[in-house]
Amino acid sequence: MTDLVSITIDGIPVEVEKGTLLIRAAEKVGVRIPRFCDHPLLSPSANCRQCLVDVAMPGRDGVVRPMPKPQPSCAMTATEGMQVSTQATSAQAARAQAGTMELLLVNHPLDCPVCDKGGECPLQNQALELMASGAQAVSRFTDVKRTFPKPLRLTSNVLLDRDRCILCQRCVRFADQIPGDAFIALQGRGAGHAGGELTGGLYSEQIGRFDSTVLDFTDPAVDPEGLQSVRGESGLAPDAATAGPGGGPGVVDGRAYGPLGHDELDVSGRPFASYFSGNIIQICPVGALTSARYRFRARPVDLVSTDSVTEHDASGSAIRVDMRRGVVLRRLAGNDPEVNEEWITDKDRFAFAWSSLPDRLSVPLVRDEGTGELVPTSWSEALDVAARGLAQARADGGVGLLPGARLTLEDAWAWSRFARTVLGTNDIDQRVRDHSAEEDSFLAARVAGTGLGAVTYRSLETAGQVLLVGLEPEDECGSLFLRLRKGVRAGGVAVASVTSVLTRAGRKLGAQTILTAPGGEARAVALLPQSHPGLVEALRGEGATILVGERAAAVPGLLTVIDTLATSTGARLAWVPRRAGERGGIEAGLLPHLLPGGHPVADAEARARVQQAWGVETTGLHTRSPLPAEPGRDTTAILSALADGELGGLVIGGVDLRDFPDPGLARTALACSGFTVQLEVRRSEVSEHADVVLPVAPAVEKNGTFVNWEGRVRPFGQAHVSRARTDRQVLGMLAEEMGTDLGVGRLETLHAELAGLGLWRGPRTAVVFTAAPEQETGTPAEAPAPGLSTVSGLKALLATHKPMLDDGRLQDGEPFLAATALRPVARLGADLAQRLGAAGGELVRVSTATGAVELPVVVGDVADGVVWLPECSAGSTVRQTLGAHHGSAVVVSLATRTANDTEVVR
């Protein structure tokens, strides 16, 4: 039972939990106390002193006595019998708050008309409120305000105007407490920075990175040749990419690494900051922290805001899209306590330019029979050509469908229905990644048609024990990582991870790491009762959870042993995909063996239920063909059938050929396809093989629903009104051209059909182990390519996954974000490094018979005999260049540049 205490606030009695902060207790009775440093998701710090209130409380004798001075309500907790007087009822509290505000404004610049925060600034709003209440309206400060060279580039995305900073430390506390990234700090406290006194140098307390030319972190390696005077301050590194006052340059910090070390640099060569750094811009209560992309672009009054959901991962994070004159200028985190709370990743925040680049498709394209080139055409002609081509392809062996996993639930429903009722096939698969028959059975048994289950963001905070398998949460689902870290810091959860590479996320979660060779994860999980009995026992505890990523499908047997472990221990089990539309696509039936709602294709009762929901009449006047009864081909089988001429055509959505398990097979299949229709936002490599290209709307230009990894339905609104059609609308028009009413024209009808069908409650098959197929890709070369090194190549196993920021198409057009990505490196096992004589920093060559990748080497963080590469980053497209995958055999050698070398780039 909760321990409650009774207090009064401005004479209003209220009961709150013991230990509640006074500032929260005041909110319960509708009293808002001004504040700057306070944030409900950060621990108290009482830095700004703006929230001072008068407090009286009982002494040991029971007599209520006032405290001699006002107290910070953001740091004082409620106790029995306490009497609180805020600025509304206490003249002393009001004077204290007014005095604090006057002190904060002593050095704050009067640049509200040009400040990005103007119009939504807590400092501006509260200063005006105090003036209106009769506080000091004219500053008594007559001296020159303190100024700094500005802006200071903290990261490629985040700029700091130190003139405006009020030292609330929200940014510092966020970096330390939420993601655990020590990339920013309050330095020079008390006496200024090293080498500078209060009367010389850049003096006193400042927020910033670790840099000897800006703050007090000594960097003996700084090059004095590149330093100059900026805005009256000498010894600074100018940043010509940012504009300071008077058109002069801004300031960039140097490359002192601070506590981050030397191993983790970003693409720009600076110490890596964080995947979540953009959140400090949003929580800054003044205009000190600004976005490089949004700086000086608009005022809040100019913006039209729409609540939305991220399209970059399966987190379902709430976001707010701000537009001006039809152009997206920024994204902010939405406030959803059940999902992302108030935080989003930098990818969610900054990667929105991809849908408005010059290669955006605005009209349909049809391949000219004479020239062989794609030419613009009308919708009516494009649909006519597509309908006739697909009808012929259906007669020539059938049509396969590869919709991709970035669709909304409504669009996925239309794809699924189009495949079954118009093309009469179950040859549809959204998976542009590793997949297997074993994963088919796992998804049918554990994921599809289960809805919002017992594993949620909130449940993870108190899960006790969480086991991660085939999942790097910081890279693949940022909001999930933040919620796990919150639980770890609160003591409610311990994390263990079966992985082939030690990551920053594992260290920040304090995870118990079970390091294994790539491909050996299934054996490691199966042996957990012998190797880690304490962990298995912890998984028997109440709320214990196993989180498995989509990459588990690449390891034969892994999903089977995970299912067995969850069954034997009673642990909860949840599957975490990487793409935003993956879970919704499963629920809509974008798999060859599953119909919508998890209904199995092979079950007659399940097919009958779906036929009824779709209005497919197999008898009577409007007789139509029943739904196909046999499970269809998966992605690899569809591509193979196209390459072999067994399928006559293909309908393909938004996919990147580099993501396929075998990009070479995908290209061959597209080249051999008799007729190809593409639905895409931007022109891509697939377009060069398509006979008809139909433009569709990105997420920002439509409303719809994503289903996140929890199974939680996440509807969102249309931010940008445009003429672009959704996949649902385009497929509806195409079906009509082919003589079938797809029944997806009205969202109300579609949602009613979804609700009417419901989830499959019939029998589910068990997870079935399947052995890996024989593959030629990934075979190691017999010897290193000649001319690059005299050192013999060493055989190694390849580990790989995608970092959050990589070379994906949904990050195109955002150079500031791209520069903050982790620098691509090859992580090499200590035994291999010793045999090669590599200490770190050398260029290493990883090769197969297909090709080679060359990257700087970092020694360690992987098992002996293993090399890790980023899967799809600049200079490291593993599947495309090496023809390899996680667990493949490769050859590693030191690289020596020659005149004939060509760097592996996108």
Tab-separated table of N, CA and C in Angstrom, residues 789-878:
chain	number	residue	atom	x	y	z
A	789	SER	N	49.526	-6.832	-49.778
A	789	SER	CA	50.263	-7.084	-48.543
A	789	SER	C	51.124	-8.320	-48.708
A	790	THR	N	52.208	-8.346	-47.997
A	790	THR	CA	53.051	-9.543	-47.960
A	790	THR	C	52.665	-10.442	-46.801
A	791	VAL	N	51.740	-9.969	-45.961
A	791	VAL	CA	51.268	-10.761	-44.836
A	791	VAL	C	50.200	-11.731	-45.328
A	792	SER	N	50.307	-12.986	-44.931
A	792	SER	CA	49.332	-13.990	-45.363
A	792	SER	C	47.963	-13.662	-44.813
A	793	GLY	N	46.963	-13.916	-45.614
A	793	GLY	CA	45.599	-13.699	-45.153
A	793	GLY	C	45.198	-14.747	-44.135
A	794	LEU	N	44.353	-14.343	-43.198
A	794	LEU	CA	43.915	-15.253	-42.139
A	794	LEU	C	42.421	-15.490	-42.279
A	795	LYS	N	42.023	-16.717	-42.163
A	795	LYS	CA	40.605	-17.033	-42.212
A	795	LYS	C	39.933	-16.537	-40.941
A	796	ALA	N	38.716	-16.028	-41.096
A	796	ALA	CA	37.972	-15.499	-39.948
A	796	ALA	C	36.488	-15.689	-40.197
A	797	LEU	N	35.711	-15.577	-39.116
A	797	LEU	CA	34.261	-15.566	-39.225
A	797	LEU	C	33.772	-14.125	-39.182
A	798	LEU	N	32.791	-13.831	-40.012
A	798	LEU	CA	32.273	-12.471	-40.129
A	798	LEU	C	31.070	-12.264	-39.222
A	799	ALA	N	31.133	-11.240	-38.395
A	799	ALA	CA	29.971	-10.772	-37.633
A	799	ALA	C	29.568	-9.422	-38.214
A	800	THR	N	28.273	-9.157	-38.266
A	800	THR	CA	27.832	-7.895	-38.858
A	800	THR	C	26.419	-7.560	-38.411
A	801	HIS	N	26.141	-6.288	-38.281
A	801	HIS	CA	24.786	-5.776	-38.147
A	801	HIS	C	24.809	-4.306	-38.530
A	802	LYS	N	23.649	-3.702	-38.621
A	802	LYS	CA	23.559	-2.312	-39.044
A	802	LYS	C	23.569	-1.385	-37.840
A	803	PRO	N	24.519	-0.436	-37.782
A	803	PRO	CA	24.404	0.619	-36.764
A	803	PRO	C	23.166	1.477	-37.040
A	804	MET	N	22.762	2.261	-36.047
A	804	MET	CA	21.582	3.097	-36.236
A	804	MET	C	21.743	4.035	-37.424
A	805	LEU	N	22.885	4.702	-37.508
A	805	LEU	CA	23.151	5.620	-38.610
A	805	LEU	C	24.098	4.937	-39.583
A	806	ASP	N	23.607	4.708	-40.790
A	806	ASP	CA	24.422	4.028	-41.787
A	806	ASP	C	24.193	4.679	-43.142
A	807	ASP	N	24.225	3.901	-44.199
A	807	ASP	CA	24.099	4.439	-45.553
A	807	ASP	C	22.715	4.175	-46.123
A	808	GLY	N	21.709	4.016	-45.266
A	808	GLY	CA	20.355	3.740	-45.720
A	808	GLY	C	19.747	4.925	-46.461
A	809	ARG	N	18.816	4.619	-47.360
A	809	ARG	CA	18.208	5.655	-48.199
A	809	ARG	C	17.317	6.607	-47.407
A	810	LEU	N	16.818	6.179	-46.259
A	810	LEU	CA	15.969	7.053	-45.459
A	810	LEU	C	16.773	8.068	-44.648
A	811	GLN	N	18.088	8.063	-44.824
A	811	GLN	CA	18.928	9.089	-44.202
A	811	GLN	C	19.553	10.011	-45.243
A	812	ASP	N	19.184	9.823	-46.519
A	812	ASP	CA	19.734	10.661	-47.577
A	812	ASP	C	19.318	12.113	-47.380
A	813	GLY	N	20.172	13.030	-47.827
A	813	GLY	CA	19.837	14.449	-47.809
A	813	GLY	C	20.030	15.132	-46.480
A	814	GLU	N	20.688	14.473	-45.528
A	814	GLU	CA	20.896	15.069	-44.211
A	814	GLU	C	22.373	14.966	-43.840
A	815	PRO	N	23.213	15.870	-44.383
A	815	PRO	CA	24.659	15.764	-44.135
A	815	PRO	C	25.048	15.994	-42.691
A	816	PHE	N	24.298	16.834	-41.955
A	816	PHE	CA	24.634	17.068	-40.550
A	816	PHE	C	24.480	15.784	-39.745
A	817	LEU	N	23.402	15.049	-40.009
A	817	LEU	CA	23.191	13.783	-39.311
A	817	LEU	C	24.228	12.751	-39.731
A	818	ALA	N	24.507	12.678	-41.022
A	818	ALA	CA	25.461	11.685	-41.517
A	818	ALA	C	26.831	11.867	-40.878
A	819	ALA	N	27.207	13.113	-40.611
A	819	ALA	CA	28.532	13.377	-40.030
A	819	ALA	C	28.635	12.923	-38.590
A	820	THR	N	27.497	12.673	-37.916
A	820	THR	CA	27.528	12.241	-36.519
A	820	THR	C	27.535	10.727	-36.378
A	821	ALA	N	27.432	9.995	-37.484
A	821	ALA	CA	27.438	8.530	-37.412
A	821	ALA	C	28.799	8.026	-36.951
A	822	LEU	N	28.795	6.890	-36.313
A	822	LEU	CA	30.054	6.265	-35.940
A	822	LEU	C	30.882	5.976	-37.181
A	823	ARG	N	32.175	6.290	-37.116
A	823	ARG	CA	33.076	6.004	-38.225
A	823	ARG	C	33.105	4.499	-38.480
A	824	PRO	N	32.900	4.062	-39.725
A	824	PRO	CA	32.968	2.623	-40.008
A	824	PRO	C	34.366	2.076	-39.724
A	825	VAL	N	34.416	1.026	-38.934
A	825	VAL	CA	35.685	0.366	-38.611
A	825	VAL	C	35.483	-1.140	-38.681
A	826	ALA	N	36.590	-1.852	-38.784
A	826	ALA	CA	36.583	-3.309	-38.672
A	826	ALA	C	37.075	-3.673	-37.277
A	827	ARG	N	36.253	-4.383	-36.524
A	827	ARG	CA	36.658	-4.831	-35.186
A	827	ARG	C	37.209	-6.238	-35.308
A	828	LEU	N	38.446	-6.409	-34.858
A	828	LEU	CA	39.196	-7.630	-35.111
A	828	LEU	C	39.503	-8.339	-33.804
A	829	GLY	N	39.343	-9.649	-33.802
A	829	GLY	CA	39.690	-10.442	-32.633
A	829	GLY	C	41.149	-10.279	-32.255
A	830	ALA	N	41.425	-10.320	-30.968
A	830	ALA	CA	42.785	-10.067	-30.489
A	830	ALA	C	43.788	-11.061	-31.072
A	831	ASP	N	43.385	-12.331	-31.265
A	831	ASP	CA	44.314	-13.318	-31.812
A	831	ASP	C	44.669	-13.004	-33.262
A	832	LEU	N	43.662	-12.580	-34.036
A	832	LEU	CA	43.929	-12.230	-35.430
A	832	LEU	C	44.809	-10.987	-35.512
A	833	ALA	N	44.518	-10.001	-34.646
A	833	ALA	CA	45.311	-8.771	-34.653
A	833	ALA	C	46.771	-9.060	-34.314
A	834	GLN	N	46.996	-9.944	-33.352
A	834	GLN	CA	48.365	-10.277	-32.974
A	834	GLN	C	49.109	-10.962	-34.124
A	835	ARG	N	48.438	-11.857	-34.801
A	835	ARG	CA	49.076	-12.576	-35.906
A	835	ARG	C	49.341	-11.655	-37.098
A	836	LEU	N	48.474	-10.637	-37.264
A	836	LEU	CA	48.678	-9.691	-38.359
A	836	LEU	C	49.619	-8.554	-37.973
A	837	GLY	N	49.905	-8.418	-36.694
A	837	GLY	CA	50.731	-7.315	-36.224
A	837	GLY	C	49.979	-5.990	-36.219
A	838	ALA	N	48.684	-6.051	-36.021
A	838	ALA	CA	47.856	-4.840	-36.010
A	838	ALA	C	47.614	-4.391	-34.581
A	839	ALA	N	47.893	-3.134	-34.301
A	839	ALA	CA	47.675	-2.589	-32.959
A	839	ALA	C	46.437	-1.714	-32.890
A	840	GLY	N	45.908	-1.343	-34.054
A	840	GLY	CA	44.749	-0.455	-34.097
A	840	GLY	C	45.037	0.750	-34.968
A	841	GLY	N	44.121	1.066	-35.860
A	841	GLY	CA	44.290	2.207	-36.747
A	841	GLY	C	44.783	1.840	-38.130
A	842	GLU	N	45.391	0.653	-38.279
A	842	GLU	CA	45.843	0.238	-39.603
A	842	GLU	C	44.641	-0.074	-40.506
A	843	LEU	N	44.889	-0.064	-41.803
A	843	LEU	CA	43.846	-0.417	-42.756
A	843	LEU	C	43.849	-1.926	-42.929
A	844	VAL	N	42.698	-2.549	-42.704
A	844	VAL	CA	42.597	-3.989	-42.816
A	844	VAL	C	41.683	-4.327	-43.991
A	845	ARG	N	42.006	-5.398	-44.662
A	845	ARG	CA	41.248	-5.836	-45.830
A	845	ARG	C	40.491	-7.105	-45.474
A	846	VAL	N	39.178	-7.082	-45.644
A	846	VAL	CA	38.327	-8.252	-45.418
A	846	VAL	C	37.791	-8.670	-46.775
A	847	SER	N	38.060	-9.903	-47.181
A	847	SER	CA	37.749	-10.300	-48.549
A	847	SER	C	37.067	-11.657	-48.609
A	848	THR	N	36.326	-11.838	-49.703
A	848	THR	CA	35.774	-13.125	-50.105
A	848	THR	C	36.069	-13.280	-51.590
A	849	ALA	N	35.589	-14.347	-52.181
A	849	ALA	CA	35.764	-14.523	-53.617
A	849	ALA	C	35.004	-13.475	-54.403
A	850	THR	N	34.034	-12.820	-53.766
A	850	THR	CA	33.201	-11.832	-54.453
A	850	THR	C	33.825	-10.454	-54.483
A	851	GLY	N	34.459	-10.037	-53.389
A	851	GLY	CA	35.015	-8.696	-53.322
A	851	GLY	C	35.713	-8.471	-51.995
A	852	ALA	N	36.038	-7.204	-51.727
A	852	ALA	CA	36.792	-6.874	-50.523
A	852	ALA	C	36.341	-5.532	-49.967
A	853	VAL	N	36.460	-5.391	-48.654
A	853	VAL	CA	36.178	-4.155	-47.934
A	853	VAL	C	37.435	-3.783	-47.158
A	854	GLU	N	37.808	-2.517	-47.200
A	854	GLU	CA	38.975	-2.026	-46.456
A	854	GLU	C	38.534	-0.936	-45.485
A	855	LEU	N	38.854	-1.139	-44.213
A	855	LEU	CA	38.467	-0.202	-43.166
A	855	LEU	C	39.577	-0.109	-42.130
A	856	PRO	N	39.636	0.993	-41.363
A	856	PRO	CA	40.554	1.053	-40.217
A	856	PRO	C	40.177	-0.011	-39.193
A	857	VAL	N	41.177	-0.559	-38.531
A	857	VAL	CA	40.930	-1.653	-37.613
A	857	VAL	C	40.905	-1.153	-36.171
A	858	VAL	N	40.003	-1.718	-35.377
A	858	VAL	CA	39.968	-1.557	-33.929
A	858	VAL	C	40.083	-2.953	-33.338
A	859	VAL	N	41.024	-3.139	-32.436
A	859	VAL	CA	41.298	-4.460	-31.885
A	859	VAL	C	40.402	-4.713	-30.673
A	860	GLY	N	39.742	-5.867	-30.671
A	860	GLY	CA	38.966	-6.282	-29.510
A	860	GLY	C	37.473	-6.125	-29.703
A	861	ASP	N	36.745	-6.419	-28.646
A	861	ASP	CA	35.280	-6.348	-28.591
A	861	ASP	C	34.606	-7.455	-29.383
A	862	VAL	N	35.357	-8.392	-29.930
A	862	VAL	CA	34.790	-9.568	-30.584
A	862	VAL	C	35.566	-10.787	-30.120
A	863	ALA	N	34.996	-11.965	-30.351
A	863	ALA	CA	35.653	-13.204	-29.950
A	863	ALA	C	36.874	-13.464	-30.834
A	864	ASP	N	37.745	-14.323	-30.373
A	864	ASP	CA	38.908	-14.702	-31.179
A	864	ASP	C	38.448	-15.321	-32.492
A	865	GLY	N	39.166	-14.993	-33.556
A	865	GLY	CA	38.846	-15.548	-34.864
A	865	GLY	C	37.705	-14.869	-35.568
A	866	VAL	N	37.293	-13.690	-35.055
A	866	VAL	CA	36.113	-13.001	-35.599
A	866	VAL	C	36.497	-11.609	-36.051
A	867	VAL	N	35.892	-11.168	-37.140
A	867	VAL	CA	35.986	-9.781	-37.566
A	867	VAL	C	34.555	-9.255	-37.728
A	868	TRP	N	34.312	-8.056	-37.194
A	868	TRP	CA	32.988	-7.428	-37.308
A	868	TRP	C	33.061	-6.253	-38.270
A	869	LEU	N	32.062	-6.143	-39.160
A	869	LEU	CA	31.942	-5.024	-40.086
A	869	LEU	C	30.538	-4.454	-40.001
A	870	PRO	N	30.384	-3.124	-40.163
A	870	PRO	CA	29.030	-2.575	-40.294
A	870	PRO	C	28.409	-3.075	-41.584
A	871	GLU	N	27.136	-3.436	-41.549
A	871	GLU	CA	26.528	-4.143	-42.674
A	871	GLU	C	26.307	-3.261	-43.892
A	872	CYS	N	25.896	-2.016	-43.677
A	872	CYS	CA	25.573	-1.165	-44.830
A	872	CYS	C	25.966	0.278	-44.534
A	873	SER	N	27.253	0.522	-44.376
A	873	SER	CA	27.771	1.855	-44.140
A	873	SER	C	28.685	2.248	-45.293
A	874	ALA	N	29.046	3.525	-45.338
A	874	ALA	CA	29.918	3.996	-46.410
A	874	ALA	C	31.223	3.215	-46.400
A	875	GLY	N	31.544	2.580	-47.516
A	875	GLY	CA	32.755	1.789	-47.597
A	875	GLY	C	32.620	0.383	-47.069
A	876	SER	N	31.423	0.001	-46.603
A	876	SER	CA	31.244	-1.340	-46.044
A	876	SER	C	29.826	-1.826	-46.303
A	877	THR	N	29.560	-2.227	-47.544
A	877	THR	CA	28.279	-2.852	-47.871
A	877	THR	C	28.528	-4.359	-47.955
A	878	VAL	N	28.322	-5.006	-46.832
A	878	VAL	CA	28.776	-6.384	-46.663
A	878	VAL	C	28.104	-7.329	-47.644
